Amino acid sequence: MSATRSSKPAPRSKGAGAVFEILLAALLLAGLSWAAVRYHYQRGHLLWHNDAEAHLNIARRVVDSRTPGYEQLGTVWLPLPHVLMLPLVRQDRFWRDGLAGAIPSAACFVLAGLFLYAAVRRAYQSRAAAAAATALLALNPNLLYLQATPMTEPVMLAALAAVLYFTVRFRETQGLGAVLGAGVAALAGTLTRYEGWFLIPFVTVYFLVAAKRRRWLCVVLFGAIASLGPLYWLAHNWWYYGNALEFYSGPYSALAIYQRALEQGMARYPGDGNWVAAKMQFRAAARLCVGLPLYWMGIAGLAAAAFRRAWWPLVLLALPPAFYVWSIHSSGTPVYVPQLWPFSYYNTRYGLVALPLAALAAAGWVALAPRRVKALSALVVVAAGVAPWLAYPRAAGWICWKEAQANSEARRAWTREAAEYLQSQWAPGDGIFMSFGDLAGVLRTAGNPLRRALHEDNRPEWEAAVGRPDLFLRERWA
């Protein structure tokens, strides 16, 4: 008897379906990112944050300075975010309006969402749960604001999400490709923010436990790649500053600035040396950044995630919050929120590191839902998570934007006034003797290249001008 040909269409391959999911997620994330960048660009918000202005100008001085080049990457802040801006910051227009920093941040936001989707999809074996976790992350207006600015948080988020994806994938495939991917992602994190250094030993232990074959090869391969970042930065600081720990203890480090402030009579930061207060400061910032409904759904969802045996994703995403509690307690890191003393805004964005953990945990309830109601469960979870932003859809309710607005108001005013004055008074060839920092924003606003300034990063010309101004200080302005 001859075989009969089935009349049913051939099912779509699993690979084609996965590609379609990723492409759709990329399209939605890119559209959301573009809308947020456009919104904040049109309102002039891109460089409101002091650090956003500084990151942009550090990248610019690599290509526009009395002494341009690699050394202008400086110390304290890690180099990858500035390197990502270099292709665009050369253009005067992109430098002046901040888009040179916003575009790389936006691209990293999209990558972070894609890696989170793929990681949660594997961890929970649920498209609906992955979509819910990604939506909870991507629809947060605090993150949407930061990804429209030259800040480092979106770059670090992309690195963290990539580490999560490759480590979850390794559990299933046991492939060296996943180890390599995790190592490169961790390396990117170590060159972006210092919590990336904190992750290395924990992820190394994960590979030691999760590897079923070639265990030591996996451990050594990941550890060697990820450790290149800290080793490189220690060598960079030693070579240029004579102190491998210049970024930590040098005169421009956060610790040194804090110590000088204490010597001048400033009260200690809340949480400094007090674990309870440190946890309280971070928790308050996390609630404001994440939103109260998602914060509590995330706490409740820890049980659901644990039931689905998503132990490692929970541990990995809990490490950045633990790092910041530790930093507040032991490293002189201030986090101020308006509800707690000193009742102001500073580094509130650090609470945003709790967002991926809250999104993953809340999506655990979707993963537990019966198949027939998974899509409805995802909609309910996402709607509850974004409810605060829908109920009060104004920028004043977004704590990261509000901090940038409140803390930059005076700086933006004097920057504009100084830029207008210089524009009307400067003659061709005039130079200015100044510290870098916030004052670099005056030159950017005025449309004058940074090479017209002589600042502390122009060694040895700066040192000569400071030591013998009678011989070497030729600037007309100061």
Coordinates of C-alpha atoms in Angstrom, one line a residue, residues 206-395:
Y206 CA 27.9 28.8 39.4
F207 CA 30.0 27.3 36.6
L208 CA 31.8 25.2 39.2
V209 CA 28.5 23.8 40.4
A210 CA 26.5 23.7 37.1
A211 CA 29.1 22.1 34.8
K212 CA 28.6 18.4 34.3
R213 CA 31.7 17.9 32.1
R214 CA 34.9 19.9 31.5
R215 CA 34.2 21.6 34.9
W216 CA 37.6 23.2 35.4
L217 CA 37.9 24.3 31.8
C218 CA 34.5 26.1 32.1
V219 CA 35.6 27.7 35.4
V220 CA 39.0 28.8 34.1
L221 CA 37.6 30.1 30.8
F222 CA 35.0 32.2 32.4
G223 CA 37.2 33.5 35.2
A224 CA 40.0 34.4 32.8
I225 CA 37.8 36.3 30.4
A226 CA 35.8 38.1 33.1
S227 CA 38.9 39.1 35.2
L228 CA 40.5 40.9 32.3
G229 CA 38.4 43.9 33.0
P230 CA 39.5 44.5 36.6
L231 CA 43.1 43.6 35.8
Y232 CA 43.2 46.0 32.9
W233 CA 41.7 48.9 35.0
L234 CA 44.2 48.3 37.8
A235 CA 47.0 48.4 35.2
H236 CA 45.6 51.5 33.6
N237 CA 45.5 53.3 37.0
W238 CA 49.0 52.2 37.9
W239 CA 50.5 53.2 34.6
Y240 CA 48.9 56.7 34.4
Y241 CA 48.6 57.6 38.1
G242 CA 51.2 55.5 39.8
N243 CA 48.5 53.9 42.0
A244 CA 46.6 50.8 40.9
L245 CA 43.8 51.8 43.3
E246 CA 43.6 55.5 42.1
F247 CA 40.0 55.0 41.1
Y248 CA 39.2 53.9 44.7
S249 CA 41.4 56.0 46.9
G250 CA 42.8 58.8 44.7
P251 CA 41.9 62.5 45.1
Y252 CA 39.0 62.3 42.7
S253 CA 37.5 59.1 44.1
A254 CA 34.2 59.0 45.8
L255 CA 35.9 57.9 49.0
A256 CA 38.4 60.8 49.0
I257 CA 35.6 63.3 48.3
Y258 CA 33.6 61.9 51.1
Q259 CA 36.5 62.1 53.5
R260 CA 37.2 65.7 52.7
A261 CA 33.6 66.6 53.3
L262 CA 33.7 64.8 56.7
E263 CA 36.8 66.8 57.6
Q264 CA 34.9 70.0 56.9
G265 CA 32.1 69.1 59.3
M266 CA 29.5 67.3 57.0
A267 CA 27.4 64.7 58.7
R268 CA 28.0 61.1 57.7
Y269 CA 25.9 59.7 54.9
P270 CA 22.8 57.8 56.2
G271 CA 23.6 54.1 56.3
D272 CA 27.4 54.6 56.7
G273 CA 28.5 51.9 59.1
N274 CA 24.9 50.9 59.9
W275 CA 23.5 47.8 58.1
V276 CA 19.9 48.5 59.1
A277 CA 20.0 52.1 57.9
A278 CA 21.8 51.1 54.7
K279 CA 19.1 48.5 53.9
M280 CA 16.4 51.1 54.7
Q281 CA 17.9 53.7 52.3
F282 CA 18.2 51.2 49.5
R283 CA 14.8 49.8 50.1
A284 CA 13.2 53.2 49.9
A285 CA 15.0 54.0 46.7
A286 CA 14.0 50.6 45.2
R287 CA 10.4 51.2 46.0
L288 CA 10.5 54.6 44.3
C289 CA 12.3 53.3 41.2
V290 CA 10.4 50.0 40.7
G291 CA 7.0 51.2 41.8
L292 CA 5.2 49.9 44.9
P293 CA 2.9 47.3 43.2
L294 CA 5.8 45.7 41.4
Y295 CA 8.0 45.9 44.5
W296 CA 5.5 43.8 46.5
M297 CA 4.6 41.5 43.6
G298 CA 8.3 40.8 43.2
I299 CA 8.7 39.9 46.9
A300 CA 5.6 37.6 46.7
G301 CA 6.9 36.2 43.4
L302 CA 10.1 35.0 44.9
A303 CA 8.1 31.9 46.1
A304 CA 6.8 31.3 42.6
A305 CA 10.2 31.6 41.1
A306 CA 11.6 29.3 43.6
F307 CA 8.8 26.8 43.0
R308 CA 9.8 26.8 39.3
R309 CA 13.4 26.1 40.4
A310 CA 14.7 29.4 39.0
W311 CA 17.3 29.5 41.8
W312 CA 20.2 30.8 39.9
P313 CA 18.4 33.7 38.1
L314 CA 17.1 34.8 41.6
V315 CA 20.6 34.7 43.0
L316 CA 22.3 36.5 40.1
L317 CA 19.7 39.3 40.0
A318 CA 19.8 39.8 43.8
L319 CA 23.6 40.4 43.7
P320 CA 23.4 44.1 42.4
P321 CA 21.0 45.1 45.2
A322 CA 23.2 43.4 47.8
F323 CA 26.2 45.2 46.3
Y324 CA 24.6 48.6 46.8
V325 CA 23.5 47.9 50.4
W326 CA 27.1 46.9 51.1
S327 CA 28.4 50.1 49.3
I328 CA 26.1 52.3 51.4
H329 CA 27.3 50.6 54.6
S330 CA 31.0 50.3 53.8
S331 CA 32.1 52.5 50.9
G332 CA 30.8 55.9 51.5
T333 CA 28.1 55.6 48.9
P334 CA 25.2 58.1 49.5
V335 CA 21.6 57.4 48.6
Y336 CA 19.1 60.1 49.5
V337 CA 15.4 59.8 49.1
P338 CA 12.8 62.5 49.8
Q339 CA 11.1 60.4 52.5
L340 CA 14.2 59.9 54.7
W341 CA 16.8 62.2 56.2
P342 CA 18.2 64.4 54.7
F343 CA 15.0 64.5 52.7
S344 CA 16.5 65.2 49.3
Y345 CA 17.5 63.4 46.0
Y346 CA 20.8 61.8 45.4
N347 CA 21.7 58.5 43.6
T348 CA 18.1 57.4 43.8
R349 CA 18.7 55.6 40.5
Y350 CA 20.7 53.0 42.4
G351 CA 17.4 51.5 43.5
L352 CA 16.7 50.6 39.9
V353 CA 19.0 47.6 40.1
A354 CA 16.1 45.9 41.9
L355 CA 13.9 46.1 38.8
P356 CA 15.2 43.0 36.9
L357 CA 14.8 40.9 40.1
A358 CA 11.3 42.2 40.7
A359 CA 10.3 41.6 37.1
L360 CA 11.7 38.1 37.0
A361 CA 10.0 37.2 40.3
A362 CA 6.7 38.7 39.4
A363 CA 6.7 36.8 36.1
G364 CA 7.0 33.6 38.2
W365 CA 3.3 33.8 38.9
V366 CA 2.6 33.8 35.1
A367 CA 4.8 30.8 34.7
L368 CA 2.7 29.0 37.4
A369 CA -0.6 29.9 35.8
P370 CA -2.5 27.2 33.9
R371 CA -1.8 27.2 30.2
R372 CA -5.3 28.4 29.2
V373 CA -4.9 31.6 31.3
K374 CA -1.2 32.3 30.9
A375 CA -1.7 35.2 28.5
L376 CA -4.4 36.7 30.7
S377 CA -2.1 36.3 33.8
A378 CA 0.7 38.1 32.0
L379 CA -1.6 41.0 31.1
V380 CA -2.8 41.3 34.7
V381 CA 0.7 41.2 36.2
V382 CA 2.0 43.8 33.7
A383 CA -1.0 46.0 34.3
A384 CA -0.6 45.9 38.0
G385 CA 3.1 46.5 37.7
V386 CA 2.7 49.7 35.6
A387 CA -0.4 50.9 37.4
P388 CA 1.5 53.7 39.3
W389 CA 2.8 55.2 36.1
L390 CA -0.6 55.0 34.4
A391 CA -2.3 56.5 37.3
Y392 CA 0.1 59.5 37.4
P393 CA 1.6 59.8 33.9
R394 CA 3.8 62.8 34.6
A395 CA 7.5 63.1 34.7

